[in-house]
Amino acid sequence: MAQSAYYLGIDVGTGSVRAGLVKHDGTLVASHTEETITWRDPEDHRIFEQSTNNIWEGMCKSIRACLQEAKVAPSEVKGIGFDATCSLAVSDTNGEPVVVTKGEQLGQNGDRNIILWADHRAEKEAELINSTGSVVLDYVGGTMSLEMEIPKTLWLKRHMKPELFKRCQFFDLPDFLTYRATGFNRRSCCSVACKCSYVPIKGGWQPEFFQKIGLGEFVENNFEQLGREEVLTAGMPVGNGLSKKAAEEMGLLEGTPVGSGVIDAYAGWLGTVAARYKVKGKLSDEVPSVDESRHRLAAVAGTSTCHIVQSPEGVFVNGVWGPYKDVVFPGWWMNEGGQSSTGQLIDFMITTHPAYPRLKELAEKQKKNIHEVLQAELEKLRVEEKVDNLTELTKDLHFYPDLHGNRSPLADPRMRGSIVGLALDSTLGDLARKANVTLEAIALQTRHIVDQMNAKGHSIRSIYMSGGQAKNAMLMQLFANTCNMPVVLPQSSGAAVVLGAAMLGRFAAEAQKKHLEREERGQALWEIMVEMTPPGDMVEPAASPKEKKLLEAKYKIFLEAIDIQRRWRKEMEEAAR
């Protein structure tokens, strides 16, 4: 009797690591999550640090828990794929972690070796990079974000002893995981192109750029510290599969194929955009083609939100990262928009309100979650004020959401939040109204990103969601109404990203058995995506004519808020000279 085939997906998010065990057809049979540690600096809000040892320990525990839950033997696991946040992991040449915390321990061996994606310490370094006019900037939307790996690496160079910096290796986190899993230092095109200033269309690393910003030693050592070896497209087998040590730690077999990893948002793209969809419970007949992918925007929404779209040609969009060539499918290009704080913003706006204790008390008493209580409160207010919809209920409250700077489409880390329409009100009703305009602002900013992408040459017609926010029905309808396009929700909002990682494991296993020409790899991976992605539910735009007018007015005010903030900033800077 033939042995069953299973694939493991590993998803390292901002606050946890998750393992998902899936069948050949994409059915999730077991899942386990372990929380991870994030260190903050009480005197510097910009600092976010993590540990690869802590993540690895949680990952191994999660893998073993999945095998035990599903009663699956290690020999039945045929491949493993990784995704992770685009955070900077630092090790020495032996793979041992190197401390990234400012102070005496910086550059020494120790656990705190990850500068998390959300860390904003490298603002000055990003400003220097953006002053170079390098061709590298053309492929990150014209402006490099301080969240990317090279500004952070330059910060380390400026603060670390030269002899310690010289012995470091610098990884985007997904690449560190495949390195530790296999012992082979093979970087993924997704990580190096999207976050490390590697430009595939221009021959890869750009020596002049690194020399100009003060990282000339990378050029001198042939980019060994960034990974000079062959760059792999998504899912291609890394080395000889799991090393003996890693296999023992995970409870798997040595040599199990390991797919080249991707950044977590791209795993969300893999796990959603090939889905067929149901409209009012009826499944569409259409089986999507690779070409259809260019009309489908993947929005991966958790702590932050990333917006990923693929295109057959490079599309240059100011303030939107990319276009990146070959990062998932060879020959195809991808753009990545983003909001630095969305799920985090919703939590912040709710938990810092004076009525939050009252909200928690009601949720416990009614045995509901806080969002259900807020929705009921909003509906009560809507009826009391005799208005047709929630947009009308909060029509005089305007919120601009960039409390943590703007990633897209402004690429301006100095942007901040603003709110107009405040009243002397600290009741639960006021909290509900502010929660509503927070969702509204996230939806308006999503439209801003989509509009900019389409204006520059993309052809986005629908949004494919994944991540925790996909469970928020009110927000999903707001997205559809505000962007005036359907939103497709995954069968399981939490499983889409880990499923995308598992697809890489399956692709690695199959690619190892048969030689795939470069031009065949994209179609082969797409076929795996179509086979393994469960159908989603479509949320169609449903705004009344009146609500459409209100949303259009809100959008106009949203854009004006940007102009006003920038003008005021300039006026204050001039006054301070």
Coordinates of C-alpha atoms in Angstrom, one line a residue:
M1 CA 0.0 0.0 0.0
A2 CA 1.4 3.4 -1.0
Q3 CA 2.4 5.7 1.8
S4 CA 0.4 8.9 2.3
A5 CA 2.1 12.2 1.4
Y6 CA 2.1 15.2 3.7
Y7 CA 3.8 18.6 3.6
L8 CA 4.8 20.9 6.3
G9 CA 4.4 24.7 6.2
I10 CA 6.2 26.9 8.7
D11 CA 4.9 30.4 9.1
V12 CA 6.9 32.8 11.4
G13 CA 4.7 35.8 12.1
T14 CA 5.4 38.9 14.2
G15 CA 4.3 37.3 17.5
S16 CA 4.2 33.6 16.9
V17 CA 5.5 30.6 14.9
R18 CA 3.0 28.2 13.4
A19 CA 3.4 24.7 11.8
G20 CA 0.7 23.3 9.5
L21 CA 0.6 19.8 8.2
V22 CA -1.3 19.4 5.0
K23 CA -2.3 16.6 2.6
H24 CA -1.4 16.5 -1.1
D25 CA -4.7 18.2 -1.9
G26 CA -4.2 21.1 0.6
T27 CA -6.3 19.8 3.4
L28 CA -5.0 21.0 6.7
V29 CA -4.8 18.0 9.0
A30 CA -2.9 19.5 12.0
S31 CA -1.7 22.9 13.2
H32 CA 0.1 24.2 16.2
T33 CA 1.3 27.6 17.2
E34 CA 3.8 28.8 19.8
E35 CA 4.2 32.4 20.9
T36 CA 7.5 34.1 20.3
I37 CA 9.3 36.8 22.3
T38 CA 9.7 40.4 21.2
W39 CA 11.9 42.7 23.2
R40 CA 11.2 46.4 23.3
D41 CA 13.3 49.3 24.6
P42 CA 11.4 51.2 27.3
E43 CA 13.3 54.4 26.3
D44 CA 13.1 54.0 22.5
H45 CA 9.7 53.1 20.9
R46 CA 11.4 52.4 17.6
I47 CA 13.1 49.2 18.9
F48 CA 11.7 45.7 18.2
E49 CA 14.0 42.6 18.6
Q50 CA 13.6 38.9 18.5
S51 CA 15.7 35.7 18.6
T52 CA 16.2 33.0 16.0
N53 CA 16.9 30.5 18.8
N54 CA 13.5 31.3 20.4
I55 CA 11.7 31.0 17.0
W56 CA 13.5 27.7 16.2
E57 CA 12.6 26.2 19.5
G58 CA 8.9 27.1 19.0
M59 CA 9.0 25.8 15.5
C60 CA 10.4 22.4 16.4
K61 CA 7.8 22.1 19.2
S62 CA 5.0 23.0 16.8
I63 CA 6.2 20.4 14.2
R64 CA 6.3 17.6 16.7
A65 CA 2.9 18.6 18.0
C66 CA 1.5 18.4 14.4
L67 CA 2.9 14.9 13.8
Q68 CA 1.5 13.7 17.1
E69 CA -1.9 15.2 16.6
A70 CA -2.3 13.8 13.1
K71 CA -0.5 10.5 14.0
V72 CA 1.7 11.0 10.9
A73 CA 5.1 9.2 10.7
P74 CA 8.2 11.3 9.9
S75 CA 8.6 9.2 6.7
E76 CA 5.2 10.5 5.4
V77 CA 6.4 14.1 5.4
K78 CA 7.7 14.6 1.9
G79 CA 8.6 18.3 1.9
I80 CA 8.8 21.4 4.1
G81 CA 8.5 25.1 3.2
F82 CA 9.2 28.2 5.2
D83 CA 7.9 31.7 5.3
A84 CA 8.7 34.5 7.8
T85 CA 8.5 38.2 8.4
C86 CA 11.0 40.3 6.5
S87 CA 13.2 40.8 9.6
L88 CA 17.0 41.0 9.7
A89 CA 18.6 38.0 11.3
V90 CA 22.3 38.2 12.1
S91 CA 24.8 35.3 12.7
D92 CA 28.5 34.7 12.7
T93 CA 30.1 32.6 10.0
N94 CA 29.3 29.4 12.0
G95 CA 25.6 30.3 12.1
E96 CA 25.6 31.3 15.7
P97 CA 23.4 34.3 16.6
V98 CA 25.0 37.7 17.0
V99 CA 23.4 40.4 19.3
V100 CA 21.8 43.4 17.5
T101 CA 21.0 45.4 20.7
K102 CA 22.7 48.7 21.0
G103 CA 25.3 48.8 23.9
E104 CA 28.2 46.8 25.0
Q105 CA 26.9 43.4 23.8
L106 CA 26.3 44.6 20.2
G107 CA 28.2 42.2 17.9
Q108 CA 28.9 39.6 20.5
N109 CA 27.3 36.1 20.4
G110 CA 23.9 36.0 22.1
D111 CA 20.2 35.4 21.6
R112 CA 18.8 38.8 20.6
N113 CA 19.9 38.6 17.0
I114 CA 16.9 39.7 15.0
I115 CA 15.9 43.3 14.1
L116 CA 12.2 42.9 13.6
W117 CA 10.6 44.3 10.4
A118 CA 8.7 46.9 12.6
D119 CA 11.9 48.3 14.0
H120 CA 12.4 51.9 12.9
R121 CA 15.9 52.6 14.3
A122 CA 17.5 53.1 10.8
E123 CA 15.8 56.3 9.8
K124 CA 19.1 58.2 9.2
E125 CA 20.5 55.3 7.2
A126 CA 17.4 55.1 5.0
E127 CA 17.7 58.9 4.4
L128 CA 21.3 58.5 3.3
I129 CA 20.4 55.6 1.0
N130 CA 17.5 57.6 -0.5
S131 CA 19.9 60.5 -1.3
T132 CA 22.0 58.3 -3.6
G133 CA 19.8 58.2 -6.7
S134 CA 20.9 54.6 -7.2
V135 CA 19.2 52.3 -9.7
V136 CA 18.3 50.2 -6.6
L137 CA 15.7 52.8 -5.6
D138 CA 13.9 52.4 -8.9
Y139 CA 12.9 48.9 -7.8
V140 CA 11.5 49.8 -4.4
G141 CA 9.0 52.4 -5.5
G142 CA 11.5 55.2 -5.6
T143 CA 12.1 55.3 -1.8
M144 CA 13.8 52.7 0.3
S145 CA 11.9 52.0 3.6
L146 CA 13.7 52.0 6.9
E147 CA 12.0 48.6 7.5
M148 CA 14.2 47.0 4.8
E149 CA 17.4 45.0 5.6
I150 CA 20.1 47.3 4.1
P151 CA 19.3 50.4 6.2
K152 CA 19.3 48.1 9.3
T153 CA 22.6 46.5 8.2
L154 CA 24.1 49.9 7.7
W155 CA 23.0 50.9 11.2
L156 CA 24.8 47.9 12.6
K157 CA 27.9 48.8 10.6
R158 CA 27.8 52.3 12.1
H159 CA 27.4 51.1 15.7
M160 CA 29.3 47.8 15.8
K161 CA 33.1 47.3 16.2
P162 CA 34.6 46.7 12.8
E163 CA 36.2 43.4 13.7
L164 CA 32.8 42.1 14.9
F165 CA 30.9 43.4 11.9
K166 CA 33.4 41.7 9.6
R167 CA 32.5 38.2 11.0
C168 CA 28.7 38.7 10.6
Q169 CA 26.3 37.1 8.1
F170 CA 23.1 39.0 7.3
F171 CA 19.9 37.2 6.4
D172 CA 16.3 38.1 5.7
L173 CA 14.6 35.8 8.2
P174 CA 13.1 33.2 5.7
D175 CA 16.6 32.6 4.3
F176 CA 18.1 32.1 7.8
L177 CA 15.5 29.4 8.5
T178 CA 16.4 27.4 5.3
Y179 CA 20.1 27.9 6.1
R180 CA 19.7 26.5 9.6
A181 CA 17.4 23.7 8.3
T182 CA 19.8 22.5 5.6
G183 CA 23.3 23.9 6.4
F184 CA 23.3 25.3 2.8
N185 CA 23.6 29.1 2.5
R186 CA 21.3 29.5 -0.6
R187 CA 19.3 32.8 -0.6
S188 CA 15.8 33.1 -2.1
C189 CA 15.2 35.6 -4.8
C190 CA 12.1 36.7 -2.8
S191 CA 14.2 37.8 0.2
V192 CA 17.2 39.3 -1.5
A193 CA 15.3 41.1 -4.2
C194 CA 12.4 42.4 -2.0
K195 CA 14.4 43.4 1.1
C196 CA 18.2 43.3 0.4
S197 CA 18.7 45.5 -2.7
Y198 CA 19.4 42.7 -5.1
V199 CA 18.1 43.6 -8.6
P200 CA 17.7 40.5 -10.8
I201 CA 17.0 42.5 -14.0
K202 CA 20.4 44.4 -13.5
G203 CA 22.5 41.3 -12.8
G204 CA 21.9 41.1 -9.0
W205 CA 24.0 42.9 -6.4
Q206 CA 24.9 46.5 -7.3
P207 CA 28.6 47.2 -6.3
E208 CA 28.4 51.0 -6.8
F209 CA 25.4 51.3 -4.5
F210 CA 27.0 49.5 -1.6
Q211 CA 30.2 51.4 -2.0
K212 CA 28.3 54.7 -2.1
I213 CA 26.4 54.1 1.2
G214 CA 29.5 52.8 3.1
L215 CA 29.2 49.1 2.8
G216 CA 32.1 48.7 0.4
E217 CA 33.4 45.6 2.3
F218 CA 30.5 43.7 0.8
V219 CA 31.8 44.4 -2.6
E220 CA 35.4 43.5 -1.6
N221 CA 34.3 40.1 -0.2
N222 CA 32.1 39.3 -3.2
F223 CA 28.9 39.8 -1.1
E224 CA 29.7 36.7 1.0
Q225 CA 28.1 38.3 4.0
L226 CA 24.8 38.7 2.1
G227 CA 24.9 35.3 0.4
R228 CA 26.9 35.2 -2.8
E229 CA 25.8 31.7 -3.8
E230 CA 23.1 30.9 -6.3
V231 CA 19.8 32.7 -5.7
L232 CA 16.7 30.4 -5.9
T233 CA 13.2 31.1 -7.0
A234 CA 10.3 30.1 -4.6
G235 CA 10.2 26.5 -3.7
M236 CA 13.3 25.3 -5.5
P237 CA 15.1 22.6 -3.4
V238 CA 17.7 24.0 -1.0
G239 CA 20.9 21.8 -0.7
N240 CA 20.3 18.2 0.2
G241 CA 17.2 18.8 2.3
L242 CA 17.1 18.7 6.1
S243 CA 20.5 18.3 7.8
K244 CA 20.9 15.5 10.3
K245 CA 20.9 18.0 13.2
A246 CA 17.8 19.9 12.1
A247 CA 15.9 16.7 11.3
E248 CA 16.6 15.4 14.8
E249 CA 15.4 18.7 16.3
M250 CA 12.2 18.6 14.3
G251 CA 11.5 14.9 14.6
L252 CA 11.7 14.4 10.8
L253 CA 14.0 12.5 8.5
E254 CA 17.3 13.7 7.3
G255 CA 17.2 14.7 3.6
T256 CA 13.5 15.7 3.6
P257 CA 13.3 18.3 0.8
V258 CA 13.3 21.9 1.8
G259 CA 11.8 24.5 -0.5
S260 CA 13.4 28.0 -0.9
G261 CA 11.4 30.3 1.4
V262 CA 9.4 33.4 0.9
I263 CA 8.4 36.4 3.0
D264 CA 5.2 35.8 4.8
A265 CA 3.1 38.1 2.6
Y266 CA 4.2 36.2 -0.5
A267 CA 3.1 32.9 1.2
G268 CA -0.3 34.6 1.7
W269 CA -0.3 35.3 -2.0
L270 CA 0.6 31.7 -2.8
G271 CA -2.2 30.4 -0.4
T272 CA -5.0 32.6 -1.7
V273 CA -4.9 33.9 -5.3
A274 CA -5.4 30.6 -7.1
A275 CA -8.7 30.0 -5.3
R276 CA -12.0 29.5 -7.0
Y277 CA -14.7 31.3 -5.2
K278 CA -18.3 30.9 -4.0
V279 CA -20.9 33.6 -4.6
K280 CA -23.9 33.2 -2.3
G281 CA -22.8 29.6 -1.6
K282 CA -22.5 28.6 -5.3
L283 CA -19.0 27.7 -6.5
S284 CA -17.8 29.3 -9.7
D285 CA -17.0 27.0 -12.6
E286 CA -13.9 28.9 -13.7
V287 CA -10.5 27.3 -13.0
P288 CA -8.1 30.3 -12.8
S289 CA -5.1 30.5 -15.2
V290 CA -1.8 32.0 -14.3
D291 CA -2.8 35.1 -16.4
E292 CA -5.8 35.6 -14.1
S293 CA -3.3 36.2 -11.2
R294 CA -2.5 39.7 -12.4
H295 CA -6.1 40.8 -11.7
R296 CA -6.0 39.4 -8.1
L297 CA -4.5 41.5 -5.3
A298 CA -3.5 39.4 -2.2
A299 CA -3.9 41.4 1.0
V300 CA -2.2 39.6 3.9
A301 CA -3.6 41.3 7.0
G302 CA -2.3 40.7 10.5
T303 CA -0.4 43.2 12.7
S304 CA 0.3 45.0 9.4
T305 CA -1.0 44.5 5.9
C306 CA 0.9 43.7 2.7
H307 CA -0.7 44.0 -0.7
I308 CA 0.9 41.7 -3.4
V309 CA 0.1 41.6 -7.1
Q310 CA 1.8 39.8 -10.0
S311 CA 2.3 41.1 -13.5
P312 CA 3.9 39.8 -16.7
E313 CA 5.8 43.0 -17.2
G314 CA 7.4 45.3 -14.6
V315 CA 5.1 48.1 -13.3
F316 CA 6.7 51.0 -11.5
V317 CA 4.5 52.6 -8.8
N318 CA 5.8 55.4 -6.7
G319 CA 5.7 54.4 -3.0
V320 CA 5.0 50.8 -3.8
W321 CA 7.8 48.3 -3.5
G322 CA 9.0 46.6 -6.6
P323 CA 8.7 45.8 -9.4
Y324 CA 10.6 42.6 -8.4
K325 CA 11.4 40.1 -11.1
D326 CA 11.5 36.3 -10.4
V327 CA 10.6 36.4 -6.7
V328 CA 8.0 33.7 -7.0
F329 CA 7.5 32.7 -10.7
P330 CA 10.5 33.0 -13.0
G331 CA 9.9 35.7 -15.6
W332 CA 7.0 37.3 -13.7
W333 CA 7.2 40.6 -11.7
M334 CA 5.6 41.5 -8.4
N335 CA 4.7 44.7 -6.6
E336 CA 4.2 45.0 -2.8
G337 CA 2.2 47.7 -1.2
G338 CA 1.8 47.9 2.6
Q339 CA 0.3 49.4 5.7
S340 CA 2.8 49.3 8.6
S341 CA 0.0 49.1 11.3
T342 CA -3.5 47.7 10.8
G343 CA -4.4 44.9 13.2
Q344 CA -2.0 46.6 15.7
L345 CA -3.8 50.0 15.0
I346 CA -7.2 48.5 15.7
D347 CA -6.0 47.1 19.0
F348 CA -4.3 50.3 19.9
M349 CA -7.4 52.5 19.2
I350 CA -9.6 50.2 21.2
T351 CA -7.4 49.4 24.2
T352 CA -6.3 53.0 24.9
H353 CA -9.8 54.3 25.0
P354 CA -11.2 55.2 28.5
A355 CA -14.2 52.9 27.9
Y356 CA -12.1 49.8 27.2
P357 CA -12.6 48.3 30.7
R358 CA -16.4 48.7 30.3
L359 CA -16.1 47.0 26.9
K360 CA -14.2 44.0 28.4
E361 CA -16.7 43.8 31.2
L362 CA -19.7 43.6 28.8
A363 CA -17.9 41.1 26.6
E364 CA -17.3 38.8 29.5
K365 CA -20.9 39.2 30.8
Q366 CA -22.4 38.6 27.3
K367 CA -19.9 35.8 26.5
K368 CA -19.0 37.6 23.2
N369 CA -15.8 38.9 21.8
I370 CA -15.2 42.7 22.0
H371 CA -15.8 43.2 18.3
E372 CA -19.2 41.7 18.5
V373 CA -20.1 44.0 21.4
L374 CA -18.8 47.0 19.5
Q375 CA -20.8 46.0 16.4
A376 CA -24.0 45.7 18.5
E377 CA -23.3 49.2 20.0
L378 CA -22.9 50.7 16.6
E379 CA -26.1 49.2 15.4
K380 CA -27.9 50.5 18.4
L381 CA -26.5 54.0 17.7
R382 CA -27.4 53.8 14.0
V383 CA -31.1 53.0 14.9
E384 CA -31.2 55.7 17.6
E385 CA -29.9 58.4 15.2
K386 CA -32.1 57.2 12.4
V387 CA -29.3 56.8 9.8
D388 CA -29.1 54.2 7.0
N389 CA -25.5 53.0 7.5
L390 CA -22.4 53.3 9.7
T391 CA -20.6 55.6 7.3
E392 CA -23.4 58.1 7.9
L393 CA -23.3 57.5 11.6
T394 CA -19.6 58.6 11.7
K395 CA -19.7 61.1 8.8
D396 CA -18.4 63.9 10.9
L397 CA -15.5 61.9 12.4
H398 CA -12.4 61.7 10.2
F399 CA -9.4 59.6 11.1
Y400 CA -6.0 59.4 9.3
P401 CA -4.3 56.2 10.3
D402 CA -0.5 56.5 9.9
L403 CA 0.4 56.3 13.6
H404 CA 3.5 54.3 12.7
G405 CA 4.4 56.2 9.5
N406 CA 3.3 55.4 5.9
R407 CA 4.7 52.5 3.9
S408 CA 2.6 52.9 0.8
P409 CA 1.9 54.7 -1.3
L410 CA 3.6 57.7 0.3
A411 CA 6.8 55.9 1.5
D412 CA 7.0 58.5 4.3
P413 CA 8.0 57.2 7.8
R414 CA 7.3 60.7 9.3
M415 CA 3.6 60.6 8.6
R416 CA 1.5 60.5 11.8
G417 CA -2.1 59.9 12.6
S418 CA -4.8 62.6 13.0
I419 CA -8.4 62.7 14.0
V420 CA -11.0 65.4 13.4
G421 CA -14.4 65.6 15.1
L422 CA -13.5 64.8 18.7
A423 CA -16.2 65.4 21.4
L424 CA -16.0 65.5 25.2
D425 CA -17.2 61.9 25.2
S426 CA -15.5 58.9 26.9
T427 CA -18.5 56.5 26.7
L428 CA -18.7 53.1 25.1
G429 CA -20.6 54.8 22.2
D430 CA -17.6 57.0 21.5
L431 CA -15.3 54.0 21.6
A432 CA -17.6 52.2 19.1
R433 CA -17.5 55.3 16.7
K434 CA -13.7 55.5 16.9
A435 CA -13.4 51.8 16.2
N436 CA -15.6 52.2 13.2
V437 CA -13.6 55.1 11.7
T438 CA -10.4 53.1 12.3
L439 CA -11.8 50.3 10.1
E440 CA -12.9 52.9 7.6
A441 CA -9.5 54.5 7.5
I442 CA -7.8 51.2 6.9
A443 CA -10.2 50.6 4.0
L444 CA -9.7 54.1 2.6
Q445 CA -5.9 53.6 2.6
T446 CA -6.3 50.2 0.9
R447 CA -8.2 52.0 -1.9
H448 CA -5.4 54.6 -2.0
I449 CA -2.9 51.8 -2.6
V450 CA -5.0 50.0 -5.2
D451 CA -5.8 53.2 -7.0
Q452 CA -2.1 54.1 -7.3
M453 CA -1.3 50.6 -8.5
N454 CA -4.0 50.6 -11.2
A455 CA -3.1 54.2 -12.3
K456 CA 0.4 53.1 -13.1
G457 CA -0.5 50.0 -15.1
H458 CA -1.8 47.2 -13.0
S459 CA -5.3 45.7 -13.6
I460 CA -6.5 44.8 -10.2
R461 CA -10.2 43.7 -10.2
S462 CA -10.5 41.8 -6.9
I463 CA -8.9 41.4 -3.4
Y464 CA -8.0 38.0 -2.0
M465 CA -7.7 38.2 1.8
S466 CA -5.7 36.2 4.4
G467 CA -4.7 36.8 8.0
G468 CA -6.7 37.5 11.1
Q469 CA -8.6 40.6 9.7
A470 CA -10.4 38.3 7.2
K471 CA -12.6 37.2 10.1
N472 CA -13.9 40.8 10.6
A473 CA -17.0 40.7 8.4
M474 CA -17.7 44.5 8.9
L475 CA -14.1 45.4 7.7
M476 CA -14.4 43.0 4.7
Q477 CA -17.6 44.6 3.5
L478 CA -16.0 48.0 4.0
F479 CA -13.1 46.9 1.8
A480 CA -15.5 45.8 -0.9
N481 CA -17.6 49.0 -0.7
T482 CA -14.7 51.4 -0.4
C483 CA -12.5 49.9 -3.2
N484 CA -15.7 49.0 -5.3
M485 CA -14.5 45.5 -6.1
P486 CA -15.2 42.0 -4.7
V487 CA -13.2 40.7 -1.8
V488 CA -12.6 36.9 -1.6
L489 CA -12.2 35.4 1.9
P490 CA -10.2 32.2 2.4
Q491 CA -11.9 29.1 3.8
S492 CA -9.7 29.5 6.9
S493 CA -8.3 33.0 7.5
G494 CA -5.5 31.7 9.6
A495 CA -4.5 28.8 7.4
A496 CA -3.8 30.6 4.1
V497 CA -0.2 31.7 4.9
V498 CA 0.9 28.4 6.3
L499 CA -0.7 26.6 3.4
G500 CA 1.3 28.8 1.0
A501 CA 4.5 27.7 2.8
A502 CA 3.4 24.0 2.6
M503 CA 3.0 24.5 -1.2
L504 CA 6.7 25.3 -1.3
G505 CA 7.5 22.0 0.4
R506 CA 5.4 20.1 -2.1
F507 CA 7.1 22.0 -5.0
A508 CA 10.5 21.2 -3.6
A509 CA 9.7 17.5 -3.4
E510 CA 8.4 17.3 -6.9
A511 CA 11.1 19.5 -8.4
Q512 CA 13.7 17.2 -6.8
K513 CA 12.3 14.2 -8.7
K514 CA 12.0 15.8 -12.1
H515 CA 14.1 18.4 -13.8
L516 CA 12.1 21.5 -14.5
E517 CA 13.3 24.0 -17.0
R518 CA 13.3 27.6 -15.6
E519 CA 10.3 28.6 -17.8
E520 CA 8.3 25.6 -16.6
R521 CA 8.6 26.3 -12.9
G522 CA 5.9 29.0 -12.7
Q523 CA 3.3 26.9 -14.4
A524 CA 4.2 23.9 -12.2
L525 CA 3.9 25.9 -9.0
W526 CA 0.6 27.5 -10.2
E527 CA -0.9 24.1 -10.8
I528 CA 0.1 23.1 -7.2
M529 CA -1.6 26.3 -6.0
V530 CA -4.8 25.6 -7.9
E531 CA -4.9 22.0 -6.6
M532 CA -4.2 22.9 -3.0
T533 CA -6.1 26.2 -2.5
P534 CA -9.6 25.6 -1.1
P535 CA -12.5 27.8 -2.5
G536 CA -13.1 31.1 -0.9
D537 CA -16.3 33.2 -0.2
M538 CA -16.8 36.3 -2.3
V539 CA -18.0 39.5 -0.6
E540 CA -19.4 41.8 -3.3
P541 CA -19.8 45.6 -3.1
A542 CA -23.1 46.4 -1.5
A543 CA -23.1 50.1 -0.7
S544 CA -26.3 52.0 -1.4
P545 CA -26.1 55.1 -3.6
K546 CA -26.1 57.3 -0.5
E547 CA -23.3 55.3 1.2
K548 CA -21.3 55.5 -2.0
K549 CA -21.5 59.3 -2.0
L550 CA -20.5 59.3 1.7
L551 CA -17.5 57.0 1.0
E552 CA -16.4 59.1 -1.9
A553 CA -16.5 62.3 0.3
K554 CA -14.6 60.5 3.0
Y555 CA -11.9 59.4 0.5
K556 CA -11.5 63.0 -0.7
I557 CA -11.1 64.2 2.9
F558 CA -8.6 61.3 3.5
L559 CA -6.4 62.5 0.6
E560 CA -6.7 66.1 1.8
A561 CA -5.5 65.0 5.3
I562 CA -2.2 63.9 3.7
D563 CA -1.7 67.3 2.0
I564 CA -2.6 69.2 5.1
Q565 CA -0.2 67.2 7.3
R566 CA 2.7 67.7 4.9
R567 CA 2.0 71.4 4.5
W568 CA 1.8 71.9 8.3
R569 CA 5.1 69.9 8.7
K570 CA 6.8 72.1 6.2
E571 CA 5.5 75.3 7.9
M572 CA 6.7 74.2 11.3
E573 CA 10.1 73.2 10.0
E574 CA 10.5 76.6 8.4
A575 CA 9.4 78.3 11.6
A576 CA 11.9 76.3 13.6
R577 CA 14.9 77.4 11.5

